[in-house]
Coordinates of C-alpha atoms in Angstrom, one line a residue:
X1 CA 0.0 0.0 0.0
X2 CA 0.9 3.8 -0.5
X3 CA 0.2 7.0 0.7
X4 CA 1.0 10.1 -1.4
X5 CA 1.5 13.0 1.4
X6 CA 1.2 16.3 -0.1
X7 CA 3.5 18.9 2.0
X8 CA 6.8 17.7 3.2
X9 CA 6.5 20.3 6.7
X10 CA 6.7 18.5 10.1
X11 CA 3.5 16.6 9.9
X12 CA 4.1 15.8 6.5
X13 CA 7.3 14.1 7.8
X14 CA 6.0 12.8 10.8
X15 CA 3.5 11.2 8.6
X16 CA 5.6 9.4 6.6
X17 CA 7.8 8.0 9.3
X18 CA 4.5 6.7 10.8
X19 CA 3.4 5.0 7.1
X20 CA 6.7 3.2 7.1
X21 CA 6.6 2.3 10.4
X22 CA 3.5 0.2 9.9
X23 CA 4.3 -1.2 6.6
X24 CA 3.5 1.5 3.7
X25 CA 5.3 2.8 0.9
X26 CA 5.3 6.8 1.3
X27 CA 6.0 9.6 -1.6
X28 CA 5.6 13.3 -0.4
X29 CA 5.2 16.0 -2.4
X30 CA 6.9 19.5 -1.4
X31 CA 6.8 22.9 -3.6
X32 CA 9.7 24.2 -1.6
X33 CA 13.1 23.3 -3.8
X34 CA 15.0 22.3 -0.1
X35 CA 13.2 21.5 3.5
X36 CA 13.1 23.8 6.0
X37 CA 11.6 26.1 7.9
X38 CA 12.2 30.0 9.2
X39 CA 14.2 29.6 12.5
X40 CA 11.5 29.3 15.5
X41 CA 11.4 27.1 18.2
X42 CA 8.0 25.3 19.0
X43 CA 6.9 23.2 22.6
X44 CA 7.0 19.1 22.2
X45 CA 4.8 18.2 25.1
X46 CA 4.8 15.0 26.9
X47 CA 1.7 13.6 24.4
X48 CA 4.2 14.4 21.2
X49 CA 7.3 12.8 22.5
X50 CA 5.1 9.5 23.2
X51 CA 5.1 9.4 19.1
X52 CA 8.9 10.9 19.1
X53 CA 9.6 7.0 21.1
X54 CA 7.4 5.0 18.6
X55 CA 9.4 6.2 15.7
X56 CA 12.8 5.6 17.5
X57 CA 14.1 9.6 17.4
X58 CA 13.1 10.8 20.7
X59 CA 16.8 10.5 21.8
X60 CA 17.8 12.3 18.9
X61 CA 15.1 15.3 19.5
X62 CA 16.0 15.5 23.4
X63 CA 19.9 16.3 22.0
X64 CA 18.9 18.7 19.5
X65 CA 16.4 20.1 22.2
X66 CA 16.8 21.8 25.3
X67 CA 14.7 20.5 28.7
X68 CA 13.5 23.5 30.4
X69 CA 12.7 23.0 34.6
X70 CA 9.4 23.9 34.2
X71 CA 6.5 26.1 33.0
X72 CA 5.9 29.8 34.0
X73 CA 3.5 32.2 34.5
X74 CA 4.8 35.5 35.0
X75 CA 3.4 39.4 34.9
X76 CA 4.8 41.1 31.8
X77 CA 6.3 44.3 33.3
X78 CA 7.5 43.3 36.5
X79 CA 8.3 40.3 36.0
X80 CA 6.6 38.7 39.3
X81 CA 5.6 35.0 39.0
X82 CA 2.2 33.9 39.5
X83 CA 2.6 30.4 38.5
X84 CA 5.2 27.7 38.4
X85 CA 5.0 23.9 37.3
X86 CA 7.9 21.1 37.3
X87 CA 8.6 19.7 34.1
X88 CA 9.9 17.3 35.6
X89 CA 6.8 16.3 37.3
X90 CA 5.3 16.4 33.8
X91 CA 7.7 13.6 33.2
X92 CA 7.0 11.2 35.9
X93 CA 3.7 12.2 35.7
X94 CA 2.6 11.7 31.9
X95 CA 5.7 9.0 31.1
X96 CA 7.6 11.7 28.7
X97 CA 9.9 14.8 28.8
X98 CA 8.4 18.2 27.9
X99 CA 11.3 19.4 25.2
X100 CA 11.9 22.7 23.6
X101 CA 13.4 22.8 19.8
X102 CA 14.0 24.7 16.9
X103 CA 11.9 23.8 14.4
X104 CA 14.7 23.5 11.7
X105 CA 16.6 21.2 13.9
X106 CA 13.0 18.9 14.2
X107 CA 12.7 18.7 10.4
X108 CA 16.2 17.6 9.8
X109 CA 16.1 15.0 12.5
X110 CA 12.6 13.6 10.5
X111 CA 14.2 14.1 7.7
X112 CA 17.2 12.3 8.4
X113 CA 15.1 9.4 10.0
X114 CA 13.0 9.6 6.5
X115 CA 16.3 9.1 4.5
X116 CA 17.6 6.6 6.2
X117 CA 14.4 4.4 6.0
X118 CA 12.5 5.1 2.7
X119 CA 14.4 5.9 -0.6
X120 CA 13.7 8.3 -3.0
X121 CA 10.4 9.4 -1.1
X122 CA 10.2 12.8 -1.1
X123 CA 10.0 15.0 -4.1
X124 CA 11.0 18.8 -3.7
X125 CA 10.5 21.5 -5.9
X126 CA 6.9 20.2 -7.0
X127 CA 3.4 22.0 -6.3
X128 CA 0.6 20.5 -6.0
X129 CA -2.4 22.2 -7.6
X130 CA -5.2 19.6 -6.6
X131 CA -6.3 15.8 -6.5
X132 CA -8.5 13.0 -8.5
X133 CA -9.6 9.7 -7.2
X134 CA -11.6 6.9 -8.5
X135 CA -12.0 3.4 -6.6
X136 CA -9.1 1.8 -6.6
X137 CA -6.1 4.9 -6.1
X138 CA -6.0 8.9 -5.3
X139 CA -3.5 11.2 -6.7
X140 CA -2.2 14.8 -6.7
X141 CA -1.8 16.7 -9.6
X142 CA 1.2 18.5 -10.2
X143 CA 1.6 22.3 -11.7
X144 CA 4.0 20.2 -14.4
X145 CA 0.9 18.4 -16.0
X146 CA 1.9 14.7 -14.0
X147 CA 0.5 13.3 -11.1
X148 CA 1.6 10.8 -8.2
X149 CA -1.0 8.3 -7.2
X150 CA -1.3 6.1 -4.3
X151 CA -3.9 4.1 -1.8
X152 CA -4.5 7.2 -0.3
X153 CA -3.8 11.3 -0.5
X154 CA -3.4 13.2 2.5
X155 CA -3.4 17.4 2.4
X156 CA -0.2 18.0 5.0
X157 CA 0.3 21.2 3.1
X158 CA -0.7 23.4 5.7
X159 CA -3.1 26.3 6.3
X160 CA -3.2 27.4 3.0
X161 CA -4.2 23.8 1.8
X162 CA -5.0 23.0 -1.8
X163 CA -6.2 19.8 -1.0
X164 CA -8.4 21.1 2.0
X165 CA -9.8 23.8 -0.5
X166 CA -10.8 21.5 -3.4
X167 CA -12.5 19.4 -0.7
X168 CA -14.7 21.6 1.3
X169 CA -14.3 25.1 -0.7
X170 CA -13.2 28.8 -0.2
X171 CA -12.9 29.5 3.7
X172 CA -13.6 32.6 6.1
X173 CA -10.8 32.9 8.9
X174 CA -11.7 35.6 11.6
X175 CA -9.3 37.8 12.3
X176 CA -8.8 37.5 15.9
X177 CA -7.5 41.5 16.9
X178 CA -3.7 39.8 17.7
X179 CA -0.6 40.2 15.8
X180 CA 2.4 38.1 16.4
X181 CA 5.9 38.6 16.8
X182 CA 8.6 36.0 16.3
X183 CA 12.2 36.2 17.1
X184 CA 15.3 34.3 18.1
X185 CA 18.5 35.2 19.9
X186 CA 22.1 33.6 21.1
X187 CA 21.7 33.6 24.3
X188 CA 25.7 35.2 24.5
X189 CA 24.0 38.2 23.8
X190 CA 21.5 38.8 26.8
X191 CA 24.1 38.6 29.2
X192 CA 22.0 38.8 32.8
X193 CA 19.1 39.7 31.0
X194 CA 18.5 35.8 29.3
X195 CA 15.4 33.9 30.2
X196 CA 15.1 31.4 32.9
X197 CA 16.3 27.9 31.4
X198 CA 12.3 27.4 31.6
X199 CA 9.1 28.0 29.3
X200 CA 7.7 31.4 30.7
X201 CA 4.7 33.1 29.5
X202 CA 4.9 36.6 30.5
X203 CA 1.0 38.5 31.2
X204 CA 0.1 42.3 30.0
X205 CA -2.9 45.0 29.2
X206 CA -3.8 43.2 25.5
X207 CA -0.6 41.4 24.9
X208 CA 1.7 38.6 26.4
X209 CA 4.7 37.0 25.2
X210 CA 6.5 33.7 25.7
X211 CA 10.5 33.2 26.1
X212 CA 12.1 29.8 26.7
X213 CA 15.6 28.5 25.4
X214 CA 16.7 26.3 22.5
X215 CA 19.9 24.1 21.6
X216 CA 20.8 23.3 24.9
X217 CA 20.4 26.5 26.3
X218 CA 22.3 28.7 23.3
X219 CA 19.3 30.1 22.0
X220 CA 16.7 32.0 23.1
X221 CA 13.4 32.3 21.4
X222 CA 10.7 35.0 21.8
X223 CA 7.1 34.7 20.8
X224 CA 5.0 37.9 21.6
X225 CA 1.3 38.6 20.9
X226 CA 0.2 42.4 20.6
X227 CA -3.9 43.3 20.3
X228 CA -4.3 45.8 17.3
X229 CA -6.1 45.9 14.3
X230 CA -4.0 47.5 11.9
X231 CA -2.1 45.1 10.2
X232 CA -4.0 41.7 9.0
X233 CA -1.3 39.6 6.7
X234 CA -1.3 35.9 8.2
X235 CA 2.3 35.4 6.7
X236 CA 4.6 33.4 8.1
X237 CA 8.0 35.0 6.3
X238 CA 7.3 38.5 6.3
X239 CA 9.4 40.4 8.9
X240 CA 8.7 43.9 10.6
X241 CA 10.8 45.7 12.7
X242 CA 13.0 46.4 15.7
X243 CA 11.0 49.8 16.6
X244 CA 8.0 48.4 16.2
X245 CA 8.1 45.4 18.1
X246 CA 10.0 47.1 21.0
X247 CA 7.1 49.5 20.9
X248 CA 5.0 47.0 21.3
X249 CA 6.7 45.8 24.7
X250 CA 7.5 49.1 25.9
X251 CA 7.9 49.0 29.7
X252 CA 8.2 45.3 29.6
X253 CA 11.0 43.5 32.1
X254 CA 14.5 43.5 30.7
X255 CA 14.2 40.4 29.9
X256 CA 11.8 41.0 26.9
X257 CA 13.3 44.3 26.3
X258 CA 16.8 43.1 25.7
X259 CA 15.9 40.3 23.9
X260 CA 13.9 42.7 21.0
X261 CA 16.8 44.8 21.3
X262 CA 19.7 42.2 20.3
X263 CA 17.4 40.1 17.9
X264 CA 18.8 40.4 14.6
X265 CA 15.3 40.1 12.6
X266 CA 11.6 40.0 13.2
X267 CA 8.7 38.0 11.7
X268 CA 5.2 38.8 12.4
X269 CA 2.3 37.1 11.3
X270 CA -1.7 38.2 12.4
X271 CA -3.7 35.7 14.2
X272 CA -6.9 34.2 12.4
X273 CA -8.9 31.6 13.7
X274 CA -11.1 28.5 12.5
X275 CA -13.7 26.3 13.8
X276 CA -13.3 23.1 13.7
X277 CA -14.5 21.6 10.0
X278 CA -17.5 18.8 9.7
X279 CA -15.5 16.8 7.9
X280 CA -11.8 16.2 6.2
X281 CA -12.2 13.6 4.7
X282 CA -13.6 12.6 0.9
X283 CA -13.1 9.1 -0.4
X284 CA -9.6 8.3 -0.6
X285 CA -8.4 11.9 0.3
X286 CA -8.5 13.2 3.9
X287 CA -6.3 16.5 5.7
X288 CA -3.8 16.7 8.7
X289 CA -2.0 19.3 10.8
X290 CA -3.0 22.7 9.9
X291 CA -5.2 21.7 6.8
X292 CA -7.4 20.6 8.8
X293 CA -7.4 21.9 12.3
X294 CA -5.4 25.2 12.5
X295 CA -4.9 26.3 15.7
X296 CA -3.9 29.5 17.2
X297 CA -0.4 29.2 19.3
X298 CA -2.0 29.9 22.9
X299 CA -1.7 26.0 23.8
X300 CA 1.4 25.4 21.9
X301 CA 0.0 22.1 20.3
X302 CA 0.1 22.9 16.8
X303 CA 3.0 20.9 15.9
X304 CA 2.7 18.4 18.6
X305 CA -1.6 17.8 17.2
X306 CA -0.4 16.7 13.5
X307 CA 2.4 14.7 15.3
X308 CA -0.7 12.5 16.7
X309 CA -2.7 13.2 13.5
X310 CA 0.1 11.4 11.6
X311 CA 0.4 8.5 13.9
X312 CA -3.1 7.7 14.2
X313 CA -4.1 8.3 10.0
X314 CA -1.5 5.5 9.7
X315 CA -2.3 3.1 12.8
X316 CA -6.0 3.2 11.2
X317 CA -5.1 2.6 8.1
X318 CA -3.3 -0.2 8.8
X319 CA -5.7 -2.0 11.3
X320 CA -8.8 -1.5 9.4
X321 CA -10.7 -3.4 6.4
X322 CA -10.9 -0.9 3.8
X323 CA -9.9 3.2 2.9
X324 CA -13.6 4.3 4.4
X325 CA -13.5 2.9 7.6
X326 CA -10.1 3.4 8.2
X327 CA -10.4 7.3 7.0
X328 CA -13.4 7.4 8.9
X329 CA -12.2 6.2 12.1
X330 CA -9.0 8.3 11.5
X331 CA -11.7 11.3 11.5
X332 CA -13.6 10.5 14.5
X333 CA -10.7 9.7 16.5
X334 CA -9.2 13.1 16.2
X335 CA -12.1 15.6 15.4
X336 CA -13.4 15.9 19.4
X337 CA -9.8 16.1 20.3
X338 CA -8.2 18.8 17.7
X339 CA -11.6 20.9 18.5
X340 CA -10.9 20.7 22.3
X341 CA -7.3 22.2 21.6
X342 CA -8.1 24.8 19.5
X343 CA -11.3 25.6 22.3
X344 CA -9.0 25.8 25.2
X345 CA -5.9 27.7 23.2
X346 CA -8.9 30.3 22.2
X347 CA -9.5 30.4 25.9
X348 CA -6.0 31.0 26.9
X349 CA -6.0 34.2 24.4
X350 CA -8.6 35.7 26.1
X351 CA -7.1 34.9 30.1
X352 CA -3.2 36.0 29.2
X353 CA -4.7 39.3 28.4
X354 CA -6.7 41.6 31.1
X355 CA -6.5 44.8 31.0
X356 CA -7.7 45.7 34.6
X357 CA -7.3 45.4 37.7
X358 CA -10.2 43.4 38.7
X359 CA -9.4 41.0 35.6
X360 CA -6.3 40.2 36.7
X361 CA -6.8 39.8 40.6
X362 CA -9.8 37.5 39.8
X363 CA -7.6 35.6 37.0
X364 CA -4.4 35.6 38.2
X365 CA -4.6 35.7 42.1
X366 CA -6.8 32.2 42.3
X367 CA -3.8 31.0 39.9
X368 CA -0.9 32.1 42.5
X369 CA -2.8 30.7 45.7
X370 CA -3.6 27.2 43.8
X371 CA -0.2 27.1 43.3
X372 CA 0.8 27.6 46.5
X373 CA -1.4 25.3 48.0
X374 CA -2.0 22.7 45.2
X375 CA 1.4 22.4 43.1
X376 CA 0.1 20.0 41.1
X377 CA -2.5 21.1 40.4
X378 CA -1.1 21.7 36.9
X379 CA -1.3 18.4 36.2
X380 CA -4.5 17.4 37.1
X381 CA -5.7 20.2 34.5
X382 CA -3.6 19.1 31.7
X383 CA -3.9 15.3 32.4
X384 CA -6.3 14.5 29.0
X385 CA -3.8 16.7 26.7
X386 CA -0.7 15.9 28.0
X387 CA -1.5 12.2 29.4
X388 CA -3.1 11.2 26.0
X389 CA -0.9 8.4 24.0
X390 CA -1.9 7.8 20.8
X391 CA 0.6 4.7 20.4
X392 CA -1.2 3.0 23.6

C-alpha cells in the first residue's frame, strides 16, 4: 500500500515515518526546492514525545532540544511570577519529557530518519495544484501536467491547503484582533538579562509574550502577541521591525526588552482563527495538521496535534478493512480532540490578556494561591492533553 503526502513540513514528515513504520510505501510532495523552515522554536509536550519513542528519534530530539525546569506564568512588566510547574513532574507524571526545539533542527532529524528508512520518497520542488480519485487509487496533480498516485492522498500542506480547499471550498478565517511577533537570539548576547532555562509566559494589558531557550540553552526564542487591528497579513515569512516590536513591549521586564533589542530580525504574522470543520475527509483523500485543524499558538499544540494526527491516520489505516473505515475512524478519532485544543488555546488568548485590575486579581490571584497550595494542580488540568498516547 501507498500514501501520497502532499506537503513535506513536520506533519508531513512525521506522517511518513508513521506510514513506514506500519508497513506503507510513502512519496511526499513538497513545492519548496530544499526542507526547511524560518528559525523558530516550538513546545513538544509530553503527548508528542510519546510518538517521538514510537518512531525511535526521541533520543535524537531530546539532543537537538533543550529540557527546560518547568512552565511559568509571570506578569509582563515586573516580571513577578504567578505560577510555576515542574517539568519534571510532567515527566514522571505523563511517562515523557516536555522538550523545547527549533523547528529547523526537528525537520532535519525527521528528515534524516525519512532518508535513512525510505528511498527516493520525497520529491521537492513540486506543487501541488489539486487531486482526483476513483476506486481503486488517489493522486495529486502536479503544476508540471503529472501526477503521483497512491492508496491514499493526504493534504499535510498546511493552512493554506489546496487539497483542504478542493475538498470543502473557499474559507472565512476571523481575524482575531492579535498580531504576532517571532524572534530568536544567542543567548551570549542577553548577558544577565537571558530567560530562565524554563518556558515562561509573560501576562500584560492586551498582549503577552513567551520566552524559553533552544539548543541546549544557546538560544533564546521569543514569541509575543500584541492586540491591534492594523495590520492583518497571516504570513509566516514576512518580517517587521525592531522599533516596532520594542514599541509593542515598551515598559516590559529586561528580559523582553533586551531580547527585542539584540534580535537580529523579526517576523510577524496576524492571528486568524477556524472552527473546527464537519469533515476532512472525501473518499480516498483526507487532511492533517494545519489543513485541517489550524490552531492559534496559545496552547502550543500545533505541531505536537499533526504529530498525533500522523500517527493515528496511519495506525487506522493499517488495522482497518478498507480506505472508508479506516479514514473514517481516523476522522472520529481526532475531530473531538483537535476541537478541544483549538477551544482551550482560544480560551487562553482571552485569560493571558486583562486589562484591569479586577481582571487580573480575579484571574491571576486564584492561579498564585492554587499554586501555593495545590502544586500539582497543573497536572490534574492538563492530564487528558498531555496524558493522552496515541501509540497505547
Amino acid at each position: 500500500m501507498k500514501a501520497v503526502i502532499a506537503g513535506g513540513g513536520i506533519g508531513g514528515l512525521n506522517a511518513a515515518l508513521c506510514f513506514h513504520k506500519l508497513g506503507w510505501d510513502v512519496e511526499i510532495c513538497e513545492q519548496a526546492a530544499e526542507l526547511g523552515e524560518v528559525g523558530a522554536g516550538i513546545q513538544i509536550s509530553p503527548n508528542g514525545m510519546k510518538v517521538m519513542r514510537a518512531l525511535g528519534i526521541d533520543g535524537q530530539i531530546e539532543a537537538a532540544g533543550f529540557r527546560p525546569r518547568a512552565t511559568q506564568f509571570r506578569m509582563g512588566q515586573s516580571g513577578q511570577p504567578i505560577f510555576t510547574a515542574s517539568t519534571a513532574e510532567y515527566e514522571a507524571t505523563f511517562g515523557a519529557p516536555y522538550l523545547h526545539i527549533h523547528r529547523a533542527d526537528l525537520l532535519d532529524i525527521l528528515k534524516e530518519a525519512l532518508a535513512d528508512r525510505i528511498s527516493g520518497g520525497i520529491r521537492t520542488g513540486v506543487t501541488v495544484t489539486g487531486y482526483g480519485q476513483n476506486k481503486d487509487e488517489a493522486w495529486a496533480f502536479l503544476a508540471d501536467g503529472s501526477k503521483v498516485a497512491g492508496d491514499v492522498l493526504v493534504g499535510a500542506d498546511g493552512i493554506r491547503s489546496v487539497i483542504r480547499s478542493q475538498m470543502i471550498g473557499a474559507e472565512a478565517p476571523v481575524f482575531t484582533g492579535n498580531v504576532a511577533w517571532r524572534a530568536v537570539v544567542p543567548v551570549e548576547k542577553l548577558g544577565r538579562n537571558a530567560p530562565l532555562p524554563v518556558s515562561s509566559a509573560w501576562f500584560g494589558e492586551g498582549k503577552h509574550a513567551v520566552t524559553y531557550l533552544l539548543r541546549g540553552g544557546k538560544l533564546a526564542n521569543f514569541v509575543g502577541v500584541v492586540e491591534r487591528d492594523d495590520w492583518k497579513n497571516e504570513s509566516w515569512t514576512e518580517q517587521g521591525s525592531r522599533a516596532d516590536a520594542l514599541a509593542d513591549f515598551a515598559g516590559w521586564h529586561p528580559t523582553i526588552t533586551t531580547l527585542l533589542e539584540q534580535a537580529d530580525s523579526f517576523y510577524r504574522w496576524a492571528l486568524f482563527d477556524r472552527a473546527p470543520l464537519n469533515q476532512w475527509v472525501d473518499g480516498r483523500v483526507t487532511l492533517l495538521g494545519d489543513a485541517c485543524h489550524p490552531m492559534l499558538p496559545f496552547m502550543a499544540q500545533g505541531a505536537v496535534q499533526a504529530i498525533e494526527d500522523g500517527y493515528v491516520l496511519a495506525r487506522c489505516l493499517a488495522k482497518k478493512e478498507g480506505i472508508d473505515a479506516a479514514l473514517s475512524a481516523y476522522f472520529e478519532a481526532r475531530h473531538d480532540r483537535t476541537a478541544k485544543v483549538q477551544a482551550a488555546a482560544r480560551t487562553n488568548m482571552e485569560m493571558f490578556h486583562q486589562r484591569t485590575a479586577r481582571g487580573k486579581l480575579t484571574t491571576y490571584g486564584p492561579m498564585w494561591l492554587a499554586n501555593k497550595i495545590k502544586p500539582d494542580l497543573a497536572n490534574q488540568k492538563l492530564a487528558w492533553l498531555y496524558g493522552h498516547d496515541v501509540t497505547a
